[in-house]
Structure formats: C-alpha cells, structure tokens
CSV table of C-alpha atoms in Angstrom, one decimal:
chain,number,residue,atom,x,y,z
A,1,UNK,CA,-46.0,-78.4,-30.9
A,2,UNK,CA,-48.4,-81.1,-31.4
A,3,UNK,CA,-52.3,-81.1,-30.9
A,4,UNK,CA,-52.9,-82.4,-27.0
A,5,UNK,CA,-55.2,-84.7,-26.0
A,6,UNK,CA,-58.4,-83.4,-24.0
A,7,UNK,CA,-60.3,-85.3,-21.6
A,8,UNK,CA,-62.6,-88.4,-22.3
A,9,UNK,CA,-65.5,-87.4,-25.2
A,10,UNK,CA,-63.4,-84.0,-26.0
A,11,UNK,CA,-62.1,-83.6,-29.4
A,12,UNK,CA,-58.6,-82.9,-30.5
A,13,UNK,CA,-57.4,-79.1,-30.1
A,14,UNK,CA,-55.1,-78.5,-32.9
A,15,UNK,CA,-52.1,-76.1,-32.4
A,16,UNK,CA,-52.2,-72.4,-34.4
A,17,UNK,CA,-48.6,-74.6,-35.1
A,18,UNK,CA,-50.2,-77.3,-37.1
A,19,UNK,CA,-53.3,-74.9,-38.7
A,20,UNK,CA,-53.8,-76.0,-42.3
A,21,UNK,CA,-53.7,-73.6,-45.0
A,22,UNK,CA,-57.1,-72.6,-46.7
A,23,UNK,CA,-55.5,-71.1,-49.4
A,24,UNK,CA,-52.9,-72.9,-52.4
A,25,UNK,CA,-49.4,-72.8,-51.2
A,26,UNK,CA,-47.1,-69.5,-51.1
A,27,UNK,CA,-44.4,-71.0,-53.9
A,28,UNK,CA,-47.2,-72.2,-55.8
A,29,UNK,CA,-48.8,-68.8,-55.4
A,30,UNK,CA,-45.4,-67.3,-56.2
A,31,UNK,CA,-44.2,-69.2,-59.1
A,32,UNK,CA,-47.3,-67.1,-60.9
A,33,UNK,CA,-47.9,-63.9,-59.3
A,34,UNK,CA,-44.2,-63.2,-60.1
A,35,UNK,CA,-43.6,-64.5,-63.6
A,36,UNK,CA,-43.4,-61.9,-66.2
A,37,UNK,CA,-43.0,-59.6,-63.3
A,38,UNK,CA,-40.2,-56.8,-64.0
A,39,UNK,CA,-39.5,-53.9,-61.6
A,40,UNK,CA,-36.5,-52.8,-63.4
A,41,UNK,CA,-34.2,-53.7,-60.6
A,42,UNK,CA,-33.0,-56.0,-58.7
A,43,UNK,CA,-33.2,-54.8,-55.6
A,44,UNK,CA,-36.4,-53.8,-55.8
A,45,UNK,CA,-37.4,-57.1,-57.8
A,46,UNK,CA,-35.9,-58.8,-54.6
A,47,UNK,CA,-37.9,-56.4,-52.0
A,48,UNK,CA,-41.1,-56.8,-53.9
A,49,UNK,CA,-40.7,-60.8,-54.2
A,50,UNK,CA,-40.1,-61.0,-50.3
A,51,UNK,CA,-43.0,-58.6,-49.1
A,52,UNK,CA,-45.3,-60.3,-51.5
A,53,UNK,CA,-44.2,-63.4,-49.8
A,54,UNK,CA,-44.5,-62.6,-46.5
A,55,UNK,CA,-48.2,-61.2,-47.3
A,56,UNK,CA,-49.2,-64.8,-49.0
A,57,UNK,CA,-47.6,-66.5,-45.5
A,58,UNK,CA,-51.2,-64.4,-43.3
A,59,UNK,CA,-52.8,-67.1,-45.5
A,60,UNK,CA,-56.0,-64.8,-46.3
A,61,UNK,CA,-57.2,-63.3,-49.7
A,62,UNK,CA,-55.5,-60.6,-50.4
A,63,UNK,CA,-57.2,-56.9,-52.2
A,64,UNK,CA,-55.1,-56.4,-55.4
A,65,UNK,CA,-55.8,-53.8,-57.7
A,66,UNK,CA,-55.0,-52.0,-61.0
A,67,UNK,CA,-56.1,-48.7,-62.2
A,68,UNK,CA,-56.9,-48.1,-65.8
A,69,UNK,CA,-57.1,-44.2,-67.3
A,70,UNK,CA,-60.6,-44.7,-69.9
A,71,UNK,CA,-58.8,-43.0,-72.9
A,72,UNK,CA,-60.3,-44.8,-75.9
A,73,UNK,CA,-63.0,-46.8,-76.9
A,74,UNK,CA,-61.6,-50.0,-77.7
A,75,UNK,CA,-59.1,-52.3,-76.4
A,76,UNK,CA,-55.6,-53.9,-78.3
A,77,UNK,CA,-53.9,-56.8,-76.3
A,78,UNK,CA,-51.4,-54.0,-74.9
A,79,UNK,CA,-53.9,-53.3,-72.8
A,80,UNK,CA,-54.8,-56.6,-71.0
A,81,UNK,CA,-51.0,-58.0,-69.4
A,82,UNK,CA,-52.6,-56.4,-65.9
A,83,UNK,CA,-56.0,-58.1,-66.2
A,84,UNK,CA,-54.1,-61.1,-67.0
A,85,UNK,CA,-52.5,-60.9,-63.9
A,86,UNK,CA,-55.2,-59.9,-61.9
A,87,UNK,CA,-57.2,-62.8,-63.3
A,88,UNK,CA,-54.4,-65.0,-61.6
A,89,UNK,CA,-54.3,-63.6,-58.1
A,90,UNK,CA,-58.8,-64.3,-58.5
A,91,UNK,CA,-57.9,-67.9,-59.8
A,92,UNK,CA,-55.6,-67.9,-56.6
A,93,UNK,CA,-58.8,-66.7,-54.3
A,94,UNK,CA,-57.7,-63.1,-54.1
A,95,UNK,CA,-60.2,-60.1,-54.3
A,96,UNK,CA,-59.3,-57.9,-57.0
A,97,UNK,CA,-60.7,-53.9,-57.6
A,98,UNK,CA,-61.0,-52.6,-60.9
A,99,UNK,CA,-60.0,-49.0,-60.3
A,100,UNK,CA,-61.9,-46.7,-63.3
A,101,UNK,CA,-59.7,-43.3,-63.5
A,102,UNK,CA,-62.9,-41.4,-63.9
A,103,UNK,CA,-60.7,-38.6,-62.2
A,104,UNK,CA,-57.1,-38.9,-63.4
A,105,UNK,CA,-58.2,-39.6,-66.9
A,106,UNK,CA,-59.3,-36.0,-66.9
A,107,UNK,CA,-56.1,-35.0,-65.7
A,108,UNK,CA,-53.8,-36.8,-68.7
A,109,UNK,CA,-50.6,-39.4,-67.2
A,110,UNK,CA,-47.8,-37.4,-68.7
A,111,UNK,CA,-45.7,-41.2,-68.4
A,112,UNK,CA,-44.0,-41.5,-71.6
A,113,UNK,CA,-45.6,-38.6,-73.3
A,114,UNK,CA,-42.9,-35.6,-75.1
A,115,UNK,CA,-45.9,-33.1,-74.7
A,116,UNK,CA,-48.8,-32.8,-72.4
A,117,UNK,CA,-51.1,-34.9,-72.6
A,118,UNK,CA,-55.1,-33.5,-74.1
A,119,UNK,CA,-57.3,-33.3,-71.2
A,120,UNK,CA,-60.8,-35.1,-71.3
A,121,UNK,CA,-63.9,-34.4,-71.0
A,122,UNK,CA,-66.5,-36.1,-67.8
A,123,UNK,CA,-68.3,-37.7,-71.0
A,124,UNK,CA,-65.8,-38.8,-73.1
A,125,UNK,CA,-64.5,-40.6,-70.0
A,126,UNK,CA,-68.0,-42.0,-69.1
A,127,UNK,CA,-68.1,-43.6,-72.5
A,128,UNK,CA,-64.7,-44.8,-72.3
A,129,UNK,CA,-65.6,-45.8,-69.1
A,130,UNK,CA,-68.4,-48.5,-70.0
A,131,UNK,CA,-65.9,-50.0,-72.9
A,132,UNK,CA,-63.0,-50.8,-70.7
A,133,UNK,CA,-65.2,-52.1,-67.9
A,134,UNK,CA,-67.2,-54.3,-70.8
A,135,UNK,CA,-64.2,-55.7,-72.3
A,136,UNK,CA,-62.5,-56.2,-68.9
A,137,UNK,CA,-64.7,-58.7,-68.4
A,138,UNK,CA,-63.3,-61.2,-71.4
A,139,UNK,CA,-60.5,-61.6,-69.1
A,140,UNK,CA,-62.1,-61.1,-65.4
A,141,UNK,CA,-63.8,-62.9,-63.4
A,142,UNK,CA,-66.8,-60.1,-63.1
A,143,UNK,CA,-68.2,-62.1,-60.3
A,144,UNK,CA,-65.3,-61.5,-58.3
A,145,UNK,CA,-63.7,-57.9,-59.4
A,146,UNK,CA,-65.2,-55.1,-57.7
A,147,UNK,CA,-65.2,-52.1,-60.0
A,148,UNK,CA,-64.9,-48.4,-58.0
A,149,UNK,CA,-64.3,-44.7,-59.6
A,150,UNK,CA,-61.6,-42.5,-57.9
A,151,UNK,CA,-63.6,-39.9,-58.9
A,152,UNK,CA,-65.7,-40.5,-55.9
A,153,UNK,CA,-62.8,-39.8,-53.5
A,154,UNK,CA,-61.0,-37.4,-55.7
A,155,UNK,CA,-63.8,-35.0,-56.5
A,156,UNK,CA,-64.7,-34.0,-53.1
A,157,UNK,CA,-60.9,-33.4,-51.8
A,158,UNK,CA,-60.7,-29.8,-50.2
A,159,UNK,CA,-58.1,-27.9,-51.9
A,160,UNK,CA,-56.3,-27.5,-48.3
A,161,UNK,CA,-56.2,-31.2,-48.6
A,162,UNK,CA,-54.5,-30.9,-52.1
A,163,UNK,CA,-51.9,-28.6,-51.0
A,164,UNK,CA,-51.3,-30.7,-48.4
A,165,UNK,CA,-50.8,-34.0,-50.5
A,166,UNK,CA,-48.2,-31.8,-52.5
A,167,UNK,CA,-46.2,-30.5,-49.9
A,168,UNK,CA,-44.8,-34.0,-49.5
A,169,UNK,CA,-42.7,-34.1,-52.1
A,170,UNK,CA,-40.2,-32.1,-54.3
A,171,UNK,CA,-39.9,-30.9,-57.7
A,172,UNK,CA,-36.7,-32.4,-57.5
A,173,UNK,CA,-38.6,-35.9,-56.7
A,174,UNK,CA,-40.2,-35.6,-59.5
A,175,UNK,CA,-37.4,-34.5,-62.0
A,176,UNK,CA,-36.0,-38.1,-61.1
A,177,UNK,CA,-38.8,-39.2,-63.5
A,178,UNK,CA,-37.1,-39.7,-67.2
A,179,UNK,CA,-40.6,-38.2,-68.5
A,180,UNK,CA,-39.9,-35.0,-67.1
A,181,UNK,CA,-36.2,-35.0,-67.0
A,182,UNK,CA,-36.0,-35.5,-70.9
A,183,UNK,CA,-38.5,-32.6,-71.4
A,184,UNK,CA,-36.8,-30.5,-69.1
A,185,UNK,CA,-33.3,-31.1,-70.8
A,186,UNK,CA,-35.3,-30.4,-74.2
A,187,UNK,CA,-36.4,-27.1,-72.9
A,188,UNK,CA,-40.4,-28.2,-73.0
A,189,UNK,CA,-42.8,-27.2,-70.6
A,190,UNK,CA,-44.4,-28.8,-68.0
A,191,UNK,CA,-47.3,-28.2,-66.4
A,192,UNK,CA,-47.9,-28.4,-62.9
A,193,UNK,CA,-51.3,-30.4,-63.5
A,194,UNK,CA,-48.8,-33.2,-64.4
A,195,UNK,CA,-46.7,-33.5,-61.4
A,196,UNK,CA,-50.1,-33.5,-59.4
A,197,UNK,CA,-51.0,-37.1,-61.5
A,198,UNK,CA,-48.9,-38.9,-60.0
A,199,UNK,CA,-49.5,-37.5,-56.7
A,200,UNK,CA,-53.6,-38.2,-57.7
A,201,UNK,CA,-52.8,-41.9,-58.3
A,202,UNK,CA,-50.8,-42.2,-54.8
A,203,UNK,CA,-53.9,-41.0,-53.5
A,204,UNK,CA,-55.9,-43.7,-55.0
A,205,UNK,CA,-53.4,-46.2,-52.7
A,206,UNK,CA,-53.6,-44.2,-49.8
A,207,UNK,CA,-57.5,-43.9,-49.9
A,208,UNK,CA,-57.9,-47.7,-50.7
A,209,UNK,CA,-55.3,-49.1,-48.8
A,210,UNK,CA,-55.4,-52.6,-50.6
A,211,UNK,CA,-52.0,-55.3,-50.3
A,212,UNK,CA,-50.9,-55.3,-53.8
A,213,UNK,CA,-51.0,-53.0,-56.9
A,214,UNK,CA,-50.9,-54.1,-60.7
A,215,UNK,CA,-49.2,-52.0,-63.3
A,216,UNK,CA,-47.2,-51.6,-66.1
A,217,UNK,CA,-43.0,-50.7,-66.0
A,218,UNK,CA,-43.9,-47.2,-67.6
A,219,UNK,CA,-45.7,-47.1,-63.6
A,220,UNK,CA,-42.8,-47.5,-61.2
A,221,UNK,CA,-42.1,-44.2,-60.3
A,222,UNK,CA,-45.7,-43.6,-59.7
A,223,UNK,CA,-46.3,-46.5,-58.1
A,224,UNK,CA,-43.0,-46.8,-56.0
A,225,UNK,CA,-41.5,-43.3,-56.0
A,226,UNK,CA,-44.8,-41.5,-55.3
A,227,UNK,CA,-47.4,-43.9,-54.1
A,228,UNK,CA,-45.7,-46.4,-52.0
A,229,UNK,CA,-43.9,-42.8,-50.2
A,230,UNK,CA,-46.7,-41.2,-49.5
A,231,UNK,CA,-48.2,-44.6,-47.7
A,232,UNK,CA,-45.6,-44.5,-45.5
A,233,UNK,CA,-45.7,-40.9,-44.2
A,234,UNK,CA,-48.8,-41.1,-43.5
A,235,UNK,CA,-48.4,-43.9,-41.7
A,236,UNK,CA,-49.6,-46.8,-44.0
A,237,UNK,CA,-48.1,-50.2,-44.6
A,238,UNK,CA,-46.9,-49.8,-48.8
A,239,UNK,CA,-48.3,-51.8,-50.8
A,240,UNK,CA,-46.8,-54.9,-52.8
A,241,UNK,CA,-46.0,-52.8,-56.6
A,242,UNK,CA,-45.9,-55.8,-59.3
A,243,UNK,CA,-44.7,-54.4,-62.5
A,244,UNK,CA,-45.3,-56.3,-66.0
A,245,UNK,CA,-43.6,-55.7,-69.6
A,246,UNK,CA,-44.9,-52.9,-71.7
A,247,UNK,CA,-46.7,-55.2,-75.0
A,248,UNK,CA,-44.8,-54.8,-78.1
A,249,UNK,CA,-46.7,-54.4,-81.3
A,250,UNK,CA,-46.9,-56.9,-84.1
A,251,UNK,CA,-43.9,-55.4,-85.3
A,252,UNK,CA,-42.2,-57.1,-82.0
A,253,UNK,CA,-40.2,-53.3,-81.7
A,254,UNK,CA,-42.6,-50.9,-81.0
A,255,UNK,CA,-45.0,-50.4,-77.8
A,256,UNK,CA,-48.7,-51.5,-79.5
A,257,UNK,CA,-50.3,-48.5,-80.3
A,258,UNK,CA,-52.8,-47.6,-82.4
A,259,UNK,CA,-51.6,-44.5,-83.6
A,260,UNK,CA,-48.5,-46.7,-85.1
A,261,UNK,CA,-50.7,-49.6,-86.4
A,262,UNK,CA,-49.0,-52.4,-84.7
A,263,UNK,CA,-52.1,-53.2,-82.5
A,264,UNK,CA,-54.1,-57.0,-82.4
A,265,UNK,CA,-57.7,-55.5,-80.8
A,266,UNK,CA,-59.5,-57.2,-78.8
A,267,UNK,CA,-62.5,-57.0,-81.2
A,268,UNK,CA,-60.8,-58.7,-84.4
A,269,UNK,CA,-62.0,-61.7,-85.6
A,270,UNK,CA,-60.8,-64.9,-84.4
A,271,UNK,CA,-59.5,-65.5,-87.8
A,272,UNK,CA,-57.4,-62.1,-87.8
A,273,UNK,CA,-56.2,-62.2,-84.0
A,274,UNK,CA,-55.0,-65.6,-84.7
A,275,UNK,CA,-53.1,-64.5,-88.1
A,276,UNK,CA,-51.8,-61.2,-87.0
A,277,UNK,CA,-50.2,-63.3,-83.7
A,278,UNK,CA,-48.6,-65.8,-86.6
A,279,UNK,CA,-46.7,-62.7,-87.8
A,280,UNK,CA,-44.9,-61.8,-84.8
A,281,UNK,CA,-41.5,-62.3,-84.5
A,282,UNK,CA,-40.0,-65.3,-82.8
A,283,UNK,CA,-38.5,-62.5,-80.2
A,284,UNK,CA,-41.5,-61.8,-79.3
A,285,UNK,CA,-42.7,-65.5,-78.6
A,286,UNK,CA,-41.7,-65.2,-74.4
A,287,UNK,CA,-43.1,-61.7,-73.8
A,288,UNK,CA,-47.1,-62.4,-75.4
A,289,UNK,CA,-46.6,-66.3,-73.7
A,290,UNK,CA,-46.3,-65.0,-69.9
A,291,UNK,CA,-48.6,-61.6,-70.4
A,292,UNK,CA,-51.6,-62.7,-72.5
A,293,UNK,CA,-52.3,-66.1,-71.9
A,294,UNK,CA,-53.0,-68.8,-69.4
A,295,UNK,CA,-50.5,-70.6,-70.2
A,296,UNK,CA,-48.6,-72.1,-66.5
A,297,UNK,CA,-44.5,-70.6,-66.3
A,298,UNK,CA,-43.8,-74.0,-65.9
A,299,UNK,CA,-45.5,-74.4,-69.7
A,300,UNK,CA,-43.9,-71.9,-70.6
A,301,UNK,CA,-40.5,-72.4,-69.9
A,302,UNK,CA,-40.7,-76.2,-71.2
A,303,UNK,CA,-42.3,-74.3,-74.4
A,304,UNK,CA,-39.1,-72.2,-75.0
A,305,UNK,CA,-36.8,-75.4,-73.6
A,306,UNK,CA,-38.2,-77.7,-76.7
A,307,UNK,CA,-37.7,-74.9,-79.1
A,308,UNK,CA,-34.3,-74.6,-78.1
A,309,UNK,CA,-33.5,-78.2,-77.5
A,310,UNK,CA,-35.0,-78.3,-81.4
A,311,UNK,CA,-37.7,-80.8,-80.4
A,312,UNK,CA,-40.5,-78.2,-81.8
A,313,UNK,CA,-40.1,-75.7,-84.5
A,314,UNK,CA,-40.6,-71.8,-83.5
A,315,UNK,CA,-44.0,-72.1,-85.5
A,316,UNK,CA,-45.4,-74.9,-84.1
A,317,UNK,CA,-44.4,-73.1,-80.7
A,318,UNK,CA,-46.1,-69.9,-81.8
A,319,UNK,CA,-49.3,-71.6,-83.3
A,320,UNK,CA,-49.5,-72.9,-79.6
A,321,UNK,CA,-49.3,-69.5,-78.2
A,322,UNK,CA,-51.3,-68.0,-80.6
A,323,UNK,CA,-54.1,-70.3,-79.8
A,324,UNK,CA,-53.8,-69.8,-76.0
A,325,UNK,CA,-54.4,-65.4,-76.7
A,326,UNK,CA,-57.7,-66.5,-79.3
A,327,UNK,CA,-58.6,-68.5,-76.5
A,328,UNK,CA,-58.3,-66.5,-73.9
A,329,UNK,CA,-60.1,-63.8,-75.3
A,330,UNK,CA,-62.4,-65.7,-77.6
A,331,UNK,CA,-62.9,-69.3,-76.6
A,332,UNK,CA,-61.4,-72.2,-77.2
A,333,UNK,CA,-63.7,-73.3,-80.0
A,334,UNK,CA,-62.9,-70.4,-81.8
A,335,UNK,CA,-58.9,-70.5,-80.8
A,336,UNK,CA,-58.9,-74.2,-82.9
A,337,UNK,CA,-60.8,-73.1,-85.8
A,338,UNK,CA,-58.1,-70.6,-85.9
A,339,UNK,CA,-55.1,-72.8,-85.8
A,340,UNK,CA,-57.5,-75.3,-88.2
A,341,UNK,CA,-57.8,-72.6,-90.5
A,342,UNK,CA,-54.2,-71.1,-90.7
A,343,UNK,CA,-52.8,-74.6,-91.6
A,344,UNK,CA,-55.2,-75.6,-94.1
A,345,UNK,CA,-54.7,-71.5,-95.8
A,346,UNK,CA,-50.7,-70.7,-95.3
A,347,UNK,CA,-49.1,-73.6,-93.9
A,348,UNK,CA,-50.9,-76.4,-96.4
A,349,UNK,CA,-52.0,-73.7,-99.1
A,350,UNK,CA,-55.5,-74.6,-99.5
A,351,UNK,CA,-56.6,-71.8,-102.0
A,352,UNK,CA,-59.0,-69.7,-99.5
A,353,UNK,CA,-61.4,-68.8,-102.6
A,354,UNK,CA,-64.0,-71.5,-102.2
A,355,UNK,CA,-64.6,-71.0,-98.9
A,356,UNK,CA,-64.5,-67.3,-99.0
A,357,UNK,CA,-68.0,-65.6,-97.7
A,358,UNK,CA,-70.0,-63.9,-101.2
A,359,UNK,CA,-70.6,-60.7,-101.0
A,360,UNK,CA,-73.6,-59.5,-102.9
A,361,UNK,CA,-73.4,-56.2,-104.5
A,362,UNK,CA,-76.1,-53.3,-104.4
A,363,UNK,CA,-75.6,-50.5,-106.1
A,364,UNK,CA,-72.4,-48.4,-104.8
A,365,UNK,CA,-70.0,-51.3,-106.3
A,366,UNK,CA,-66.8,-48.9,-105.4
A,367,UNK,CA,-64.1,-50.7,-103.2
A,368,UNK,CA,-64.4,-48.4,-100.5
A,369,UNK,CA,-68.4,-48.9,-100.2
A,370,UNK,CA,-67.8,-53.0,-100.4
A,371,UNK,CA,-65.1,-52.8,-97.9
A,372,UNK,CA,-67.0,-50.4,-95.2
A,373,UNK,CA,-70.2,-52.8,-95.7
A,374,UNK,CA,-68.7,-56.1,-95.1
A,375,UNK,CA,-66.1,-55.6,-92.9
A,376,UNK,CA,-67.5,-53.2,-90.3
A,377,UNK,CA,-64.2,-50.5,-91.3
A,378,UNK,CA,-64.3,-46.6,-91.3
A,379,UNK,CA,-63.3,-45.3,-94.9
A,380,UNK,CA,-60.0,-44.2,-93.2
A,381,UNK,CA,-59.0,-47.7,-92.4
A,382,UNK,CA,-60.0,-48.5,-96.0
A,383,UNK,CA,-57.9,-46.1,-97.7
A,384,UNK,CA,-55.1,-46.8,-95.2
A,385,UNK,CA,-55.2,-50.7,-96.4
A,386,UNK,CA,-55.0,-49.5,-100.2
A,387,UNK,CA,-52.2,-47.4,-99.5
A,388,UNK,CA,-50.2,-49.8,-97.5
A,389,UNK,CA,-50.7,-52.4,-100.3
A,390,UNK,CA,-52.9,-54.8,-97.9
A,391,UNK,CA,-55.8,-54.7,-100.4
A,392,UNK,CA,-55.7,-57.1,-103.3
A,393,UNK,CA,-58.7,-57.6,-106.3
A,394,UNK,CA,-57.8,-61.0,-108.1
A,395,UNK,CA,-54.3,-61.1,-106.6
A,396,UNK,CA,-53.4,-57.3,-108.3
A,397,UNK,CA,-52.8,-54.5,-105.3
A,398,UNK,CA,-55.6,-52.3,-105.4
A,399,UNK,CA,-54.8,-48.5,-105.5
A,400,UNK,CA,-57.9,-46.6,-106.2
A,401,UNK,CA,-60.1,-47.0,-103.3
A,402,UNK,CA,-62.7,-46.1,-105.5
A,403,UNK,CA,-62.2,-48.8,-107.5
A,404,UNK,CA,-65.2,-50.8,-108.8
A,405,UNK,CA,-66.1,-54.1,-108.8
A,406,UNK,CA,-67.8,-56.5,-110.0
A,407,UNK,CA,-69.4,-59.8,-110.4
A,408,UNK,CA,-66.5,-62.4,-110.2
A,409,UNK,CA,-63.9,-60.6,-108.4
A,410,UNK,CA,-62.3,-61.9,-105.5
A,411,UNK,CA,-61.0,-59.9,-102.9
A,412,UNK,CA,-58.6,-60.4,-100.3
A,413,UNK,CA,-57.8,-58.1,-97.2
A,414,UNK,CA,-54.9,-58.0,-95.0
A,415,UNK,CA,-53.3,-62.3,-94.6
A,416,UNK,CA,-56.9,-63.5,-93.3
A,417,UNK,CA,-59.9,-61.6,-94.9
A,418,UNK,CA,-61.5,-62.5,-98.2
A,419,UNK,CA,-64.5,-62.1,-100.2
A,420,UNK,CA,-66.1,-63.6,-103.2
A,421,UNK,CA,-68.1,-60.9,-105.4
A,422,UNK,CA,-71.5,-61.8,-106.0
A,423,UNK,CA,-73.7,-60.1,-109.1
A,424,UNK,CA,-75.5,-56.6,-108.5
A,425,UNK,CA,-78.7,-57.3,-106.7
C-alpha cells in the first residue's frame, strides 16, 4: 500500500507497509550473528537461524546475554569467543547483560568434568568476580553491557520454589547429558547438587527473560534441553540459544586450558600473544579468525579463499589474523609492532640481542630470582620453563633454575622474551 495523500497543508501519512528500518538489515544482521555459530545439529542450526531471524524482522534491539561462572583470576582467549559475539549484536544496536554466576559458581558446572566439580567460596567468587568483569571490558562495550548477579534472584528462592523447579524434569532428562551418562557408565557418582546447575542456569532465562542467549557447544543441553524447556512450561517465549566453538589451545588439539598449558592470556605481552598465535597450526587458522577477532565472514572467507587459490601463503594469512586478536585485545598500535617485530626477529632473522631490554643485577643473581623480577612470573612458571627446555642462557638450555648469572649473559625465554644481563649493581 502506498502512503495517501491528505488534504491541502497536511503532510504525507506513510503506511506501517512502507516504515523504514531503524536498525541494519536482517541478512546483514545475520550474515554475523550466525557465523562461527555451531549448535551441533542441523535441525536445530536450522530452527535457531529462523527464530533469530524472525526476532531481527520486530526491527528493535534486542536483550542478548551470556553468563560466565567467576572461577579464576585471569582470562586466556578461550574465554572471550562469547564476548566476541556479544560485542557484535552491541555493534548491531542490541543491549547485551553480562550475567556474573555469583550463584552457580558456588555450585560447580559439572559440563565436561569426570568428577565433581570443587565448590567455591562467596569470596573467592567476589574476587573472581571483579577480574572477569574488568577484563570483559577489553572486548565490550562497558557503556552498553549491563552487568547483573544471579545471586540476587537465586539467593532468596524458597526451597518450595526449588522443589518445584525440579519437579519439571527427569533424571532420565538429564542422563541424556554425555557428562553424566559417561560417569554413570563409569560407575562415578553424581551428586544431586549437579543436576540442580543446570536447572539454576534455566532459571537465570526464565527470571530474565531476554531474546537471545550466548554460550559455548559444551552449553547446549543446558541451554536447550533445560533452559529453553523450562521457558516454555511456564509459559515463556524460549529464547534464541547461539552456540560457538569451544577454543582450541596453541597446540590446535586440546580445549585451552591452563592446567594443560596451551593457553594465550589475555594479560601477555603484545610481543608474546602475537608469537604464541604465530605457532598455531594452520588448522586452527578458521576457528581463532571467526571467534576472536573482528574480522567481517565475508573477510574471512576471502582470507581462507586466497590461501587456497595460493594467492597468499598460510603465514602471511596467519600474521593477518594474528594481528586482528593483538588488536582486538590490545590496540592496533601494539598489534603492528607485533607483526613489525616478528618479521624483523623469525621471518628476516634480525639477531634480537641488541635490542633486548638490560637487566641490571642486585644481589640474588640466581636464574630463578632474575626471571621472577623481570618478567612478573611465579617460581612455578620459572621452574616449569627450565624443565620444558623454554629457558636458554647464551643459546645453551638452562637446567638449574638456580643457576647464576652474570654480567654478559644473554637470556632468552620462551620464542619472544629476552634479556641482556647487566653488571651487579
């Protein structure tokens, strides 16, 4: 229908038909709210992709939200895939929550885990608590997140209301789960704290009752099974679940994790981030190009076109990718002294020593001591360097973390850290 015309001095009327959008387009809305997205099905891939449409088609911003369990004090890029996307539905004009599990943290996600999981304390997850939130914000758009704590709905349930949650499902719901099911076939225990986690976290939807939630694969059943059930019956519209790729380590096989040692944090030097992404496999190019970076699918799929067409070699590819993660988290200043650095070091071998910080001793000259001071690194993570051969003095491994130095020596840590001893002070 077209706009009429009014009367003589009246202005044009213009049909709900013809209403412009105020928001970007739904493909161009889709094309990146669903890349990298992986919901280990395809008929659930399919569902998701429609509803999600259908919700960008109301043209409004929509409430998205992720909710992140406070377990440790610092961040590795495994973390960050959901920020990422939640970063994209802001850019997009979406209003995004920043759900602390100041509650369920203290109740352990058994996802993934052969044993149960250590509960936590209230002030281990308050300090937690402040270091997610903090470095949240590298990726986030702190202006527009809202940040709440499901311990402020949580806490005060009745237990009446618990049991009452829990009488919706079935054990046999929950033994779908491949967490339990493997532990049950293993003859490990379970405890019934467990089941009640994911039944926490479909609260969290159900209390909120936002269009979209962020999380990763090891989160479907949660999300889906539990969460997006329990919306319906009790009469809620389910919200949009948008599943990403769990990280893999530098070692482009394992989940990064800390406790293996495959982890790029999101406090290490520019420098470092940049050289530990060099080392990643070529596998692994796709995976940290859509889930840690800025980088447009469109970009991204021209990226992995050229390298397979052969009009760009995998590391030119993967110095451009590596710069896009340094950049993302540090700057882009920072991201091309990076790439500067790495081609004038490995790629052109420009010996590193000249331009090495000094170092000048006091009087504990021991390896350990010099490593600790300069590097900002527990002796644990010293002694685990010597003994995975990552410590060299004058190009010989160093063994002996106690191990003394002096003037002259020239020490090099890891691919991207180096020092030039100075004289004792």
């Amino acid at each position: 229908m077209c706009a009429s015309t009014s009367p003589a001095g009246s202005s044009l009327v213009e049909s709900p038909m013809t209403k412009k959008r105020t928001m970007a387009s739904v493909e161009d809305q889709m094309i990146v709210l669903m890349d990298g997205v992986d919901l280990g099905s395809e008929t659930l891939q399919q569902a998701m992709t429609d509803e999600l449409r259908n919700l960008l088609n109301e043209d409004r911003p929509l409430t998205v939200y992720c909710g992140y369990d406070p377990t440790a004090t610092d961040l590795h890029l495994g973390h960050i895939p959901t920020m990422v996307k939640l970063r994209q539905f802001q850019d997009f004009g979406h209003q995004v929550v920043f759900l602390i599990g100041s509650f369920t943290a203290q109740v352990g996600d058994p996802t993934g885990r052969q044993s149960t999981r250590p509960m936590l304390g209230e002030s281990d997850v308050e300090e937690f608590s402040k270091t997610y939130i903090n470095q949240a914000f590298i990726v986030l758009d702190e202006s527009r997140t809202k940040v709440l704590y499901n311990h402020e709905w949580l806490a005060p349930l009745q237990f009446a209301e618990v049991i009452k949650l829990a009488s919706e499902f079935s054990v046999g719901h929950f033994l779908q789960h491949s967490t339990f099911r493997d532990r049950i076939q293993k003859g490990d225990s379970i405890r019934i704290s467990e089941f009640m986690y994911a039944i926490l976290q479909a609260y969290d939807a159900l209390h909120m009752n936002t269009d979209v939630q962020i999380g990763g694969t090891d989160q479907i059943f949660n999300i889906v099974d539990v969460g997006r059930t329990l919306q319906a019956s009790r009469g809620q519209k389910p919200q949009v679940a948008l599943t990403l790729p769990i990280l893999v380590g530098t070692d482009g096989k394992e989940k990064m994790s800390k406790s293996i040692g495959n982890t790029i944090s999101l406090t290490d030097e520019p420098l470092d981030m940049f050289g530990k992404l060099m080392s990643l496999p070529d596998e692994a190019l796709d995976l940290y190009a859509r889930l840690v970076t800025n980088l447009h699918p469109t970009e991204v799929d021209n990226l992995l076109l050229d390298i397979k067409k052969g009009n760009i070699t995998p590391i030119e590819a993967k110095k451009h990718v590596a710069s896009s993660v340094v950049s993302l988290i540090h700057g882009a200043n920072e991201a091309s002294e990076a790439n500067e650095y790495f081609e004038e070091t490995f790629q052109n071998r420009k010996d590193p020593i000249a331009e090495a910080p000094l170092y000048l001793l006091t009087e504990d000259v021991r390896l350990v001591h010099v490593i600790m001071d300069s590097m900002n690194l527990s002796g644990g993570e010293v002694r685990r360097l010597v003994a995975q051969g990552a410590i060299k003095i004058n190009n010989e491994t160093a063994t002996d973390i106690n191990q003394l130095l002096a003037e002259g020596d020239f020490l090099r840590v890891g691919k991207h850290k180096f020092l030039n001893i100075a004289a004792k002070l």
